Amino acid sequence: MEKLIIQGGTCLQGEITASGSKNAALPILAATLLCEGPTTITNLPHLQDVITSIELLGSLGVEVGVHQQHKIEVDARRLDSLTAPYDLVRKMRASILVLGPMLSRWGEANVSFPGGCAIGSRPVDLHLQGLEAMGATIVIEDGYIRATCSGRLVGCSISMSTVSVGATENLMMAAALAEGTTVLENAAREPEILDLANCLNAWGARVTGAGTQTMAIEGVASMTGGDYRVMPDRIEIGTYLAAAAATRGRVRVAGAAPWALGAVLAKLRETGARIDTGDSWVELDMLGRRPRAVSLTTAPYPAFPTDMQAQLTAVNAIAEGVGIVTETVFENRLMQVQELRRMGADISIDGNTARVQGVVRLQGAQVMASDLRASASLVIAGMAAEGETCVDEIYHIDRGYERLEEKLHHLGAKIKRIPG
Ligand code: EPZ
C-alpha cells in the first residue's frame, strides 16, 4: 500500500485551482443513463471514484469516450446489461445512484446491495421506499436489489423521513422519466443537488425547487442529453483552506464557488482567519497566527457539512482553546481522533462529540487513514506537526482528492508518496 510522507512545520502559501466536485460528478455520471442522445461532461475530477463510475457505465454497455483527463463523452442509447455488479458496487457505494435512472429508462435495474463503510451503516431504505412509492417492485435476493416496474414509474409525492443526499438524487433521476409529477419533501439541499438538477434540466428534464426542501420533477417522455460542466468541489476547497489555517498560512483557491461554502467560511473566520472571496475564488489568510479553537455541529446543508468535520477537528487539535465537535449525520465519523491522539492531540470523545483541547504542537507519527475525510485531516495534522508523519492506507485519499501531493507541494508542503 502506498504511503504519504510529510515533513511538518511548513506554512502553506500560494494559489491552487479547485477540481470538479466528486459528489456532483457521481450522480451526473449516473444521469447519463437517462439520455437517448449523447452527453458530454467537462470539469470531471480525475479521481478513483470517477474512474469506478466510468467502469460501471462501461460494464452496463454504455459507450464512454475519455478524450482528456477532465472530459468524457457518453452514449447510453443502448445497454447490454441492467446489472451493476458486486465487484464494482463494493468499491464505491455511490454505485447505488444508477438504480433510479436505469429503472426509470428501462423498467428494470439490478444493483448489488451496497454495504456499509467505515463511517456508518449507510442504509438505502429511503432510496427503495421512494422507488416503491413510484410503482417499482423491489426484491432483495442473492445480495442484489432487483427493481422492476411495468410501464413507466408514476410520479407521486414522497416525504423522506431523513434528509438524504443520495436518496434525493436517486429519486430526482427516477422521476425525470416518470409519468406525471413527483414532489420530494424534506429533500436534501446540498449544492451538488442543485448541480444535478441543473444538469438534468440541461439534458431535457423538468426539475424545479432544487436547493429547497421541496422539489418538483415533471416527468418527460425522453431526455436528449447534451453538455454539462461539473461544479467546483466545495469540500476539496474547504480542505485546503483548513490546511492553510492549521499551518498559519495564506492560500487562495481559484475556480471556486464561494456561495457553496457559507457555513465553512463562517467557521474558519471564527478561528481568526481573514477570508476574502470573489465570484470564483476564495482566500484564507491566517496572518501568521495560531488559530482559535471553534465548536461545530454537523448537519445537512446549509449547516456545517459532515465532510468538513474531520478537517476542522485537525485545526482544533493545534488551536488555542477548546473546540467541541459534534457529528450528527453519520454514526461513526470520529475515527480520525484516535490517529490524531497518536500525534499528541488532546481529544476526548463522548458519544458523537469530541472535546478538542488545542496543543501548541503536534508530533509527527505513523498514522493510518480510515476513510476519505479522516485521511485529509491526518495530512493537515502532519503538515502542522513537528517532525515526520507517515500516512498509511492512502487509497482512501485517492478516492476524493485529485493530485493532492502536487497541489500541496505547489503550496510549499514537504510531502511525497512512496510505494508501500
Ligand atoms: C453523500 O452521501 C456524500 N457522498 C457523502 O460524502 C456525504 O457525507 C453525505 O452525502 C452527507 O452530506 C456522495 O455524494 C457520493 P446521505 P450519502 O444519504 O448520499 C441516512 C464524502 O466524504 N440514510 O445524505 O450516502 C444515512 O445513514 C462522502 O465525500 C438513511 O437512513 O449520504 C446518514 O445517516 C462521505 N437511509 C444520513 O441519512 C437512506 O436510505 C445522510 O446520508 C439513506 C441515508
GROMACS .gro file of C-alpha atoms and ligand atoms in nm:
model
  464
    1MET     CA    1   0.000   0.000   0.000
    2GLU     CA    2   0.133   0.344  -0.091
    3LYS     CA    3   0.204   0.593   0.187
    4LEU     CA    4   0.239   0.969   0.218
    5ILE     CA    5   0.548   1.103   0.395
    6ILE     CA    6   0.503   1.456   0.530
    7GLN     CA    7   0.768   1.679   0.691
    8GLY     CA    8   0.580   1.912   0.924
    9GLY     CA    9   0.635   2.275   1.012
   10THR     CA   10   0.553   2.423   0.672
   11CYS     CA   11   0.335   2.730   0.631
   12LEU     CA   12   0.121   2.687   0.317
   13GLN     CA   13   0.142   2.984   0.082
   14GLY     CA   14   0.018   3.038  -0.272
   15GLU     CA   15  -0.265   2.967  -0.513
   16ILE     CA   16  -0.418   2.646  -0.648
   17THR     CA   17  -0.719   2.572  -0.867
   18ALA     CA   18  -1.015   2.367  -0.747
   19SER     CA   19  -1.106   2.044  -0.921
   20GLY     CA   20  -1.458   1.943  -1.020
   21SER     CA   21  -1.682   1.814  -0.742
   22LYS     CA   22  -1.667   1.438  -0.674
   23ASN     CA   23  -2.010   1.448  -0.513
   24ALA     CA   24  -2.164   1.630  -0.807
   25ALA     CA   25  -1.983   1.422  -1.071
   26LEU     CA   26  -2.101   1.083  -0.942
   27PRO     CA   27  -2.479   1.146  -0.974
   28ILE     CA   28  -2.424   1.332  -1.304
   29LEU     CA   29  -2.243   1.028  -1.446
   30ALA     CA   30  -2.539   0.812  -1.338
   31ALA     CA   31  -2.779   1.059  -1.502
   32THR     CA   32  -2.625   0.985  -1.845
   33LEU     CA   33  -2.829   0.662  -1.833
   34LEU     CA   34  -3.147   0.869  -1.869
   35CYS     CA   35  -3.047   1.017  -2.204
   36GLU     CA   36  -3.130   0.885  -2.551
   37GLY     CA   37  -2.876   1.121  -2.705
   38PRO     CA   38  -2.505   1.166  -2.635
   39THR     CA   39  -2.382   1.357  -2.330
   40THR     CA   40  -2.055   1.542  -2.276
   41ILE     CA   41  -1.935   1.611  -1.922
   42THR     CA   42  -1.648   1.853  -1.851
   43ASN     CA   43  -1.456   1.956  -1.538
   44LEU     CA   44  -1.473   1.593  -1.419
   45PRO     CA   45  -1.222   1.538  -1.138
   46HIS     CA   46  -0.965   1.267  -1.209
   47LEU     CA   47  -1.042   1.051  -0.903
   48GLN     CA   48  -1.070   0.681  -0.829
   49ASP     CA   49  -1.445   0.710  -0.765
   50VAL     CA   50  -1.497   0.875  -1.105
   51ILE     CA   51  -1.291   0.602  -1.272
   52THR     CA   52  -1.501   0.340  -1.093
   53SER     CA   53  -1.821   0.511  -1.212
   54ILE     CA   54  -1.695   0.510  -1.570
   55GLU     CA   55  -1.608   0.140  -1.533
   56LEU     CA   56  -1.961   0.080  -1.404
   57LEU     CA   57  -2.118   0.255  -1.703
   58GLY     CA   58  -1.893   0.052  -1.931
   59SER     CA   59  -1.999  -0.273  -1.761
   60LEU     CA   60  -2.360  -0.186  -1.848
   61GLY     CA   61  -2.265  -0.149  -2.213
   62VAL     CA   62  -2.260   0.231  -2.219
   63GLU     CA   63  -2.009   0.377  -2.465
   64VAL     CA   64  -1.774   0.614  -2.281
   65GLY     CA   65  -1.511   0.819  -2.464
   66VAL     CA   66  -1.243   0.963  -2.233
   67HIS     CA   67  -1.086   1.232  -2.452
   68GLN     CA   68  -0.900   1.442  -2.199
   69GLN     CA   69  -0.846   1.383  -1.832
   70HIS     CA   70  -1.143   1.602  -1.732
   71LYS     CA   71  -1.382   1.547  -2.020
   72ILE     CA   72  -1.583   1.245  -2.128
   73GLU     CA   73  -1.847   1.173  -2.390
   74VAL     CA   74  -2.114   0.919  -2.305
   75ASP     CA   75  -2.360   0.738  -2.532
   76ALA     CA   76  -2.623   0.545  -2.335
   77ARG     CA   77  -2.859   0.490  -2.626
   78ARG     CA   78  -2.849   0.117  -2.563
   79LEU     CA   79  -2.733  -0.112  -2.279
   80ASP     CA   80  -2.601  -0.469  -2.278
   81SER     CA   81  -2.679  -0.524  -1.911
   82LEU     CA   82  -2.912  -0.391  -1.642
   83THR     CA   83  -2.699  -0.521  -1.355
   84ALA     CA   84  -2.448  -0.320  -1.151
   85PRO     CA   85  -2.214  -0.595  -1.033
   86TYR     CA   86  -2.091  -0.663  -0.680
   87ASP     CA   87  -1.722  -0.615  -0.761
   88LEU     CA   88  -1.784  -0.254  -0.867
   89VAL     CA   89  -2.052  -0.160  -0.612
   90ARG     CA   90  -1.835  -0.284  -0.323
   91LYS     CA   91  -1.563  -0.041  -0.438
   92MET     CA   92  -1.799   0.253  -0.439
   93ARG     CA   93  -2.133   0.275  -0.256
   94ALA     CA   94  -2.243   0.561  -0.478
   95SER     CA   95  -2.299   0.297  -0.749
   96ILE     CA   96  -2.650   0.281  -0.598
   97LEU     CA   97  -2.717   0.600  -0.795
   98VAL     CA   98  -2.760   0.403  -1.120
   99LEU     CA   99  -3.069   0.232  -0.971
  100GLY     CA  100  -3.313   0.519  -1.025
  101PRO     CA  101  -3.214   0.621  -1.378
  102MET     CA  102  -3.178   0.261  -1.505
  103LEU     CA  103  -3.518   0.164  -1.364
  104SER     CA  104  -3.686   0.476  -1.496
  105ARG     CA  105  -3.548   0.439  -1.851
  106TRP     CA  106  -3.560   0.059  -1.893
  107GLY     CA  107  -3.814  -0.064  -1.636
  108GLU     CA  108  -3.556  -0.286  -1.467
  109ALA     CA  109  -3.240  -0.245  -1.260
  110ASN     CA  110  -3.032  -0.486  -1.054
  111VAL     CA  111  -2.777  -0.333  -0.820
  112SER     CA  112  -2.563  -0.521  -0.573
  113PHE     CA  113  -2.678  -0.418  -0.226
  114PRO     CA  114  -2.423  -0.157  -0.111
  115GLY     CA  115  -2.260  -0.242   0.218
  116GLY     CA  116  -2.177  -0.001   0.492
  117CYS     CA  117  -1.838   0.158   0.527
  118ALA     CA  118  -1.606   0.291   0.797
  119ILE     CA  119  -1.825   0.591   0.879
  120GLY     CA  120  -2.154   0.413   0.916
  121SER     CA  121  -2.408   0.150   0.811
  122ARG     CA  122  -2.515   0.368   0.518
  123PRO     CA  123  -2.868   0.222   0.464
  124VAL     CA  124  -3.057   0.275   0.137
  125ASP     CA  125  -3.413   0.230   0.271
  126LEU     CA  126  -3.515   0.582   0.165
  127HIS     CA  127  -3.400   0.514  -0.193
  128LEU     CA  128  -3.605   0.193  -0.210
  129GLN     CA  129  -3.914   0.331  -0.034
  130GLY     CA  130  -3.926   0.622  -0.277
  131LEU     CA  131  -3.897   0.398  -0.583
  132GLU     CA  132  -4.170   0.167  -0.447
  133ALA     CA  133  -4.393   0.471  -0.396
  134MET     CA  134  -4.344   0.545  -0.766
  135GLY     CA  135  -4.464   0.195  -0.858
  136ALA     CA  136  -4.146  -0.012  -0.855
  137THR     CA  137  -4.144  -0.370  -0.732
  138ILE     CA  138  -3.827  -0.430  -0.532
  139VAL     CA  139  -3.694  -0.766  -0.419
  140ILE     CA  140  -3.367  -0.825  -0.235
  141GLU     CA  141  -3.215  -1.159  -0.337
  142ASP     CA  142  -2.864  -1.303  -0.360
  143GLY     CA  143  -2.727  -0.976  -0.224
  144TYR     CA  144  -2.884  -0.775  -0.505
  145ILE     CA  145  -3.155  -0.512  -0.519
  146ARG     CA  146  -3.379  -0.624  -0.803
  147ALA     CA  147  -3.614  -0.345  -0.910
  148THR     CA  148  -3.875  -0.368  -1.184
  149CYS     CA  149  -4.173  -0.166  -1.298
  150SER     CA  150  -4.437  -0.248  -1.558
  151GLY     CA  151  -4.455   0.050  -1.790
  152ARG     CA  152  -4.325   0.383  -1.661
  153LEU     CA  153  -4.276   0.482  -1.300
  154VAL     CA  154  -4.561   0.703  -1.180
  155GLY     CA  155  -4.489   1.041  -1.023
  156CYS     CA  156  -4.619   1.098  -0.670
  157SER     CA  157  -4.550   1.294  -0.353
  158ILE     CA  158  -4.267   1.147  -0.142
  159SER     CA  159  -4.175   1.275   0.203
  160MET     CA  160  -3.835   1.148   0.320
  161SER     CA  161  -3.803   1.090   0.695
  162THR     CA  162  -3.432   1.175   0.693
  163VAL     CA  163  -3.251   1.429   0.476
  164SER     CA  164  -3.054   1.208   0.238
  165VAL     CA  165  -2.836   1.339  -0.045
  166GLY     CA  166  -2.821   1.006  -0.227
  167ALA     CA  167  -3.190   0.924  -0.189
  168THR     CA  168  -3.283   1.271  -0.314
  169GLU     CA  169  -3.056   1.226  -0.617
  170ASN     CA  170  -3.180   0.875  -0.698
  171LEU     CA  171  -3.544   0.983  -0.679
  172MET     CA  172  -3.481   1.301  -0.883
  173MET     CA  173  -3.339   1.085  -1.162
  174ALA     CA  174  -3.612   0.821  -1.134
  175ALA     CA  175  -3.878   1.096  -1.150
  176ALA     CA  176  -3.723   1.259  -1.457
  177LEU     CA  177  -3.880   1.000  -1.693
  178ALA     CA  178  -4.181   0.906  -1.478
  179GLU     CA  179  -4.543   0.958  -1.580
  180GLY     CA  180  -4.662   1.283  -1.418
  181THR     CA  181  -4.503   1.495  -1.149
  182THR     CA  182  -4.310   1.385  -0.841
  183VAL     CA  183  -4.283   1.611  -0.536
  184LEU     CA  184  -3.992   1.539  -0.299
  185GLU     CA  185  -4.050   1.670   0.055
  186ASN     CA  186  -3.762   1.710   0.302
  187ALA     CA  187  -3.527   1.692   0.005
  188ALA     CA  188  -3.153   1.745   0.055
  189ARG     CA  189  -3.042   2.099  -0.033
  190GLU     CA  190  -2.669   2.045  -0.089
  191PRO     CA  191  -2.507   2.239  -0.377
  192GLU     CA  192  -2.444   1.906  -0.552
  193ILE     CA  193  -2.822   1.852  -0.562
  194LEU     CA  194  -2.860   2.187  -0.738
  195ASP     CA  195  -2.581   2.090  -0.979
  196LEU     CA  196  -2.756   1.763  -1.062
  197ALA     CA  197  -3.086   1.947  -1.117
  198ASN     CA  198  -2.917   2.199  -1.349
  199CYS     CA  199  -2.760   1.910  -1.539
  200LEU     CA  200  -3.088   1.717  -1.568
  201ASN     CA  201  -3.265   2.029  -1.697
  202ALA     CA  202  -2.984   2.093  -1.947
  203TRP     CA  203  -3.040   1.738  -2.075
  204GLY     CA  204  -3.420   1.776  -2.113
  205ALA     CA  205  -3.571   1.714  -1.768
  206ARG     CA  206  -3.806   1.949  -1.580
  207VAL     CA  207  -3.685   1.994  -1.222
  208THR     CA  208  -3.790   2.291  -1.008
  209GLY     CA  209  -3.722   2.383  -0.645
  210ALA     CA  210  -3.374   2.226  -0.628
  211GLY     CA  211  -3.183   2.367  -0.330
  212THR     CA  212  -3.502   2.398  -0.126
  213GLN     CA  213  -3.674   2.141   0.097
  214THR     CA  214  -3.943   2.076  -0.163
  215MET     CA  215  -3.854   1.980  -0.519
  216ALA     CA  216  -4.089   1.904  -0.808
  217ILE     CA  217  -3.989   1.691  -1.105
  218GLU     CA  218  -4.231   1.686  -1.400
  219GLY     CA  219  -4.169   1.363  -1.588
  220VAL     CA  220  -4.082   1.388  -1.958
  221ALA     CA  221  -4.111   1.122  -2.228
  222SER     CA  222  -3.741   1.128  -2.309
  223MET     CA  223  -3.422   1.322  -2.246
  224THR     CA  224  -3.200   1.435  -2.531
  225GLY     CA  225  -2.868   1.465  -2.347
  226GLY     CA  226  -2.623   1.748  -2.411
  227ASP     CA  227  -2.323   1.910  -2.247
  228TYR     CA  228  -2.262   1.988  -1.880
  229ARG     CA  229  -1.973   2.128  -1.671
  230VAL     CA  230  -1.946   1.992  -1.316
  231MET     CA  231  -1.936   2.249  -1.033
  232PRO     CA  232  -1.618   2.302  -0.825
  233ASP     CA  233  -1.557   2.071  -0.530
  234ARG     CA  234  -1.652   2.269  -0.219
  235ILE     CA  235  -1.510   2.005   0.016
  236GLU     CA  236  -1.175   1.997  -0.162
  237ILE     CA  237  -1.163   2.378  -0.139
  238GLY     CA  238  -1.260   2.373   0.229
  239THR     CA  239  -0.990   2.115   0.295
  240TYR     CA  240  -0.715   2.336   0.151
  241LEU     CA  241  -0.845   2.638   0.344
  242ALA     CA  242  -0.841   2.432   0.665
  243ALA     CA  243  -0.483   2.327   0.585
  244ALA     CA  244  -0.388   2.695   0.543
  245ALA     CA  245  -0.546   2.775   0.881
  246ALA     CA  246  -0.368   2.486   1.057
  247THR     CA  247  -0.029   2.588   0.914
  248ARG     CA  248  -0.082   2.962   0.976
  249GLY     CA  249  -0.052   3.024   0.602
  250ARG     CA  250  -0.221   3.211   0.321
  251VAL     CA  251  -0.390   3.019   0.039
  252ARG     CA  252  -0.610   3.129  -0.248
  253VAL     CA  253  -0.824   2.876  -0.435
  254ALA     CA  254  -0.923   2.974  -0.788
  255GLY     CA  255  -1.207   2.816  -0.985
  256ALA     CA  256  -1.410   2.803  -0.663
  257ALA     CA  257  -1.778   2.860  -0.583
  258PRO     CA  258  -1.771   3.057  -0.254
  259TRP     CA  259  -2.153   3.060  -0.238
  260ALA     CA  260  -2.144   2.684  -0.163
  261LEU     CA  261  -1.908   2.726   0.133
  262GLY     CA  262  -2.109   2.959   0.358
  263ALA     CA  263  -2.102   2.760   0.681
  264VAL     CA  264  -1.741   2.652   0.629
  265LEU     CA  265  -1.613   3.007   0.566
  266ALA     CA  266  -1.807   3.135   0.868
  267LYS     CA  267  -1.646   2.871   1.090
  268LEU     CA  268  -1.298   2.941   0.952
  269ARG     CA  269  -1.348   3.313   1.021
  270GLU     CA  270  -1.422   3.217   1.383
  271THR     CA  271  -1.068   3.071   1.403
  272GLY     CA  272  -0.938   3.424   1.343
  273ALA     CA  273  -0.861   3.377   0.976
  274ARG     CA  274  -0.915   3.661   0.732
  275ILE     CA  275  -1.121   3.538   0.440
  276ASP     CA  276  -1.179   3.722   0.113
  277THR     CA  277  -1.390   3.598  -0.175
  278GLY     CA  278  -1.460   3.688  -0.538
  279ASP     CA  279  -1.705   3.540  -0.788
  280SER     CA  280  -1.484   3.240  -0.846
  281TRP     CA  281  -1.211   3.246  -0.584
  282VAL     CA  282  -1.167   3.235  -0.208
  283GLU     CA  283  -0.862   3.320   0.000
  284LEU     CA  284  -0.779   3.241   0.361
  285ASP     CA  285  -0.501   3.432   0.536
  286MET     CA  286  -0.417   3.319   0.890
  287LEU     CA  287  -0.193   3.628   0.929
  288GLY     CA  288   0.077   3.400   1.074
  289ARG     CA  289  -0.132   3.347   1.387
  290ARG     CA  290  -0.230   3.031   1.571
  291PRO     CA  291  -0.599   2.958   1.502
  292ARG     CA  292  -0.854   2.989   1.781
  293ALA     CA  293  -1.050   2.669   1.858
  294VAL     CA  294  -1.404   2.654   1.723
  295SER     CA  295  -1.708   2.447   1.816
  296LEU     CA  296  -1.932   2.299   1.548
  297THR     CA  297  -2.217   2.059   1.489
  298THR     CA  298  -2.255   1.891   1.151
  299ALA     CA  299  -2.594   1.880   0.979
  300PRO     CA  300  -2.740   1.883   0.627
  301TYR     CA  301  -2.682   2.191   0.408
  302PRO     CA  302  -2.681   2.483   0.464
  303ALA     CA  303  -2.543   2.385   0.807
  304PHE     CA  304  -2.180   2.286   0.862
  305PRO     CA  305  -2.106   1.985   0.636
  306THR     CA  306  -2.012   1.649   0.783
  307ASP     CA  307  -1.750   1.617   0.505
  308MET     CA  308  -1.553   1.904   0.664
  309GLN     CA  309  -1.576   1.785   1.025
  310ALA     CA  310  -1.252   1.584   1.034
  311GLN     CA  311  -1.055   1.869   0.878
  312LEU     CA  312  -1.175   2.123   1.139
  313THR     CA  313  -1.103   1.870   1.414
  314ALA     CA  314  -0.742   1.874   1.293
  315VAL     CA  315  -0.738   2.256   1.305
  316ASN     CA  316  -0.879   2.245   1.658
  317ALA     CA  317  -0.605   1.998   1.759
  318ILE     CA  318  -0.342   2.274   1.732
  319ALA     CA  319  -0.570   2.572   1.806
  320GLU     CA  320  -0.582   2.795   2.113
  321GLY     CA  321  -0.858   2.686   2.350
  322VAL     CA  322  -1.116   2.409   2.342
  323GLY     CA  323  -1.338   2.317   2.046
  324ILE     CA  324  -1.644   2.091   2.079
  325VAL     CA  325  -1.710   1.893   1.760
  326THR     CA  326  -2.043   1.712   1.729
  327GLU     CA  327  -2.113   1.476   1.438
  328THR     CA  328  -2.485   1.425   1.381
  329VAL     CA  329  -2.500   1.288   1.024
  330PHE     CA  330  -2.303   0.961   1.047
  331GLU     CA  331  -2.276   0.730   1.344
  332ASN     CA  332  -1.902   0.660   1.327
  333ARG     CA  333  -1.723   0.958   1.179
  334LEU     CA  334  -1.475   1.047   1.453
  335MET     CA  335  -1.214   0.786   1.362
  336GLN     CA  336  -0.950   1.047   1.286
  337VAL     CA  337  -0.942   1.119   1.661
  338GLN     CA  338  -0.755   0.802   1.760
  339GLU     CA  339  -0.488   0.876   1.498
  340LEU     CA  340  -0.462   1.244   1.593
  341ARG     CA  341  -0.406   1.130   1.953
  342ARG     CA  342  -0.102   0.934   1.829
  343MET     CA  343   0.034   1.271   1.718
  344GLY     CA  344  -0.017   1.420   2.064
  345ALA     CA  345  -0.365   1.567   2.022
  346ASP     CA  346  -0.563   1.612   2.344
  347ILE     CA  347  -0.912   1.490   2.245
  348SER     CA  348  -1.178   1.312   2.449
  349ILE     CA  349  -1.488   1.153   2.297
  350ASP     CA  350  -1.834   1.123   2.448
  351GLY     CA  351  -2.072   0.952   2.206
  352ASN     CA  352  -2.072   1.152   1.882
  353THR     CA  353  -1.899   1.452   2.037
  354ALA     CA  354  -1.525   1.520   2.052
  355ARG     CA  355  -1.380   1.771   2.301
  356VAL     CA  356  -1.059   1.902   2.147
  357GLN     CA  357  -0.814   2.084   2.374
  358GLY     CA  358  -0.567   2.252   2.140
  359VAL     CA  359  -0.196   2.188   2.194
  360VAL     CA  360   0.083   2.415   2.075
  361ARG     CA  361   0.249   2.149   1.859
  362LEU     CA  362   0.159   1.801   1.739
  363GLN     CA  363   0.436   1.546   1.690
  364GLY     CA  364   0.476   1.361   1.360
  365ALA     CA  365   0.392   0.991   1.380
  366GLN     CA  366   0.293   0.686   1.177
  367VAL     CA  367  -0.085   0.705   1.130
  368MET     CA  368  -0.350   0.509   0.942
  369ALA     CA  369  -0.616   0.652   0.713
  370SER     CA  370  -0.961   0.505   0.775
  371ASP     CA  371  -1.188   0.696   0.537
  372LEU     CA  372  -1.162   0.978   0.287
  373ARG     CA  373  -1.204   1.283   0.508
  374ALA     CA  374  -1.028   1.135   0.811
  375SER     CA  375  -0.728   1.085   0.579
  376ALA     CA  376  -0.739   1.453   0.483
  377SER     CA  377  -0.738   1.552   0.850
  378LEU     CA  378  -0.423   1.343   0.908
  379VAL     CA  379  -0.246   1.514   0.619
  380ILE     CA  380  -0.343   1.853   0.762
  381ALA     CA  381  -0.218   1.750   1.107
  382GLY     CA  382   0.105   1.615   0.956
  383MET     CA  383   0.180   1.946   0.784
  384ALA     CA  384   0.117   2.138   1.109
  385ALA     CA  385   0.314   1.892   1.325
  386GLU     CA  386   0.680   1.883   1.422
  387GLY     CA  387   0.880   1.608   1.254
  388GLU     CA  388   0.778   1.342   1.004
  389THR     CA  389   0.433   1.189   0.961
  390CYS     CA  390   0.368   0.875   0.757
  391VAL     CA  391   0.006   0.828   0.648
  392ASP     CA  392  -0.074   0.471   0.550
  393GLU     CA  393  -0.371   0.329   0.353
  394ILE     CA  394  -0.383   0.641   0.135
  395TYR     CA  395  -0.604   0.478  -0.128
  396HIS     CA  396  -0.882   0.643   0.073
  397ILE     CA  397  -0.745   0.984  -0.022
  398ASP     CA  398  -0.719   0.900  -0.391
  399ARG     CA  399  -1.095   0.846  -0.399
  400GLY     CA  400  -1.167   1.211  -0.332
  401TYR     CA  401  -0.866   1.441  -0.380
  402GLU     CA  402  -0.722   1.500  -0.726
  403ARG     CA  403  -0.341   1.543  -0.737
  404LEU     CA  404  -0.326   1.606  -0.361
  405GLU     CA  405   0.053   1.596  -0.326
  406GLU     CA  406   0.104   1.807  -0.637
  407LYS     CA  407  -0.131   2.081  -0.512
  408LEU     CA  408   0.011   2.076  -0.159
  409HIS     CA  409   0.368   2.073  -0.294
  410HIS     CA  410   0.278   2.380  -0.502
  411LEU     CA  411   0.177   2.549  -0.175
  412GLY     CA  412   0.511   2.468  -0.012
  413ALA     CA  413   0.430   2.146   0.170
  414LYS     CA  414   0.704   1.886   0.207
  415ILE     CA  415   0.507   1.578   0.105
  416LYS     CA  416   0.582   1.275  -0.109
  417ARG     CA  417   0.417   0.946  -0.200
  418ILE     CA  418   0.617   0.627  -0.153
  419PRO     CA  419   0.529   0.271  -0.257
  420GLY     CA  420   0.407   0.053   0.030
  421EPZ     C1  421  -2.345   1.183   0.036
  421EPZ     O1  422  -2.350   1.050   0.087
  421EPZ     C2  423  -2.199   1.211   0.009
  421EPZ     N1  424  -2.148   1.118  -0.091
  421EPZ     C3  425  -2.118   1.197   0.138
  421EPZ     O2  426  -1.984   1.234   0.108
  421EPZ     C4  427  -2.174   1.297   0.239
  421EPZ     O3  428  -2.105   1.282   0.362
  421EPZ     C5  429  -2.323   1.270   0.261
  421EPZ     O4  430  -2.393   1.277   0.134
  421EPZ     C6  431  -2.387   1.373   0.355
  421EPZ     O5  432  -2.370   1.502   0.303
  421EPZ     C7  433  -2.175   1.141  -0.222
  421EPZ     O6  434  -2.241   1.238  -0.257
  421EPZ     C8  435  -2.118   1.044  -0.322
  421EPZ     P1  436  -2.690   1.061   0.291
  421EPZ     P2  437  -2.494   0.977   0.105
  421EPZ     O7  438  -2.780   0.967   0.222
  421EPZ     O8  439  -2.585   1.021  -0.002
  421EPZ     C9  440  -2.904   0.821   0.638
  421EPZ    C10  441  -1.751   1.213   0.112
  421EPZ     O9  442  -1.668   1.212   0.205
  421EPZ     N2  443  -2.975   0.749   0.531
  421EPZ    O10  444  -2.716   1.209   0.281
  421EPZ    O11  445  -2.468   0.831   0.121
  421EPZ    C11  446  -2.756   0.787   0.643
  421EPZ    O12  447  -2.735   0.671   0.722
  421EPZ    C12  448  -1.880   1.135   0.126
  421EPZ    O13  449  -1.736   1.275   0.004
  421EPZ    C13  450  -3.077   0.662   0.568
  421EPZ    O14  451  -3.108   0.644   0.686
  421EPZ    O15  452  -2.540   1.037   0.244
  421EPZ    C14  453  -2.695   0.909   0.706
  421EPZ    O16  454  -2.707   0.898   0.846
  421EPZ    C15  455  -1.889   1.060   0.257
  421EPZ     N3  456  -3.143   0.595   0.470
  421EPZ    C16  457  -2.785   1.024   0.657
  421EPZ    O17  458  -2.903   0.961   0.605
  421EPZ    C17  459  -3.113   0.610   0.337
  421EPZ    O18  460  -3.179   0.547   0.252
  421EPZ    C18  461  -2.723   1.107   0.547
  421EPZ    O19  462  -2.681   1.019   0.444
  421EPZ    C19  463  -3.008   0.698   0.302
  421EPZ    C20  464  -2.940   0.767   0.401
   0.00000   0.00000   0.00000
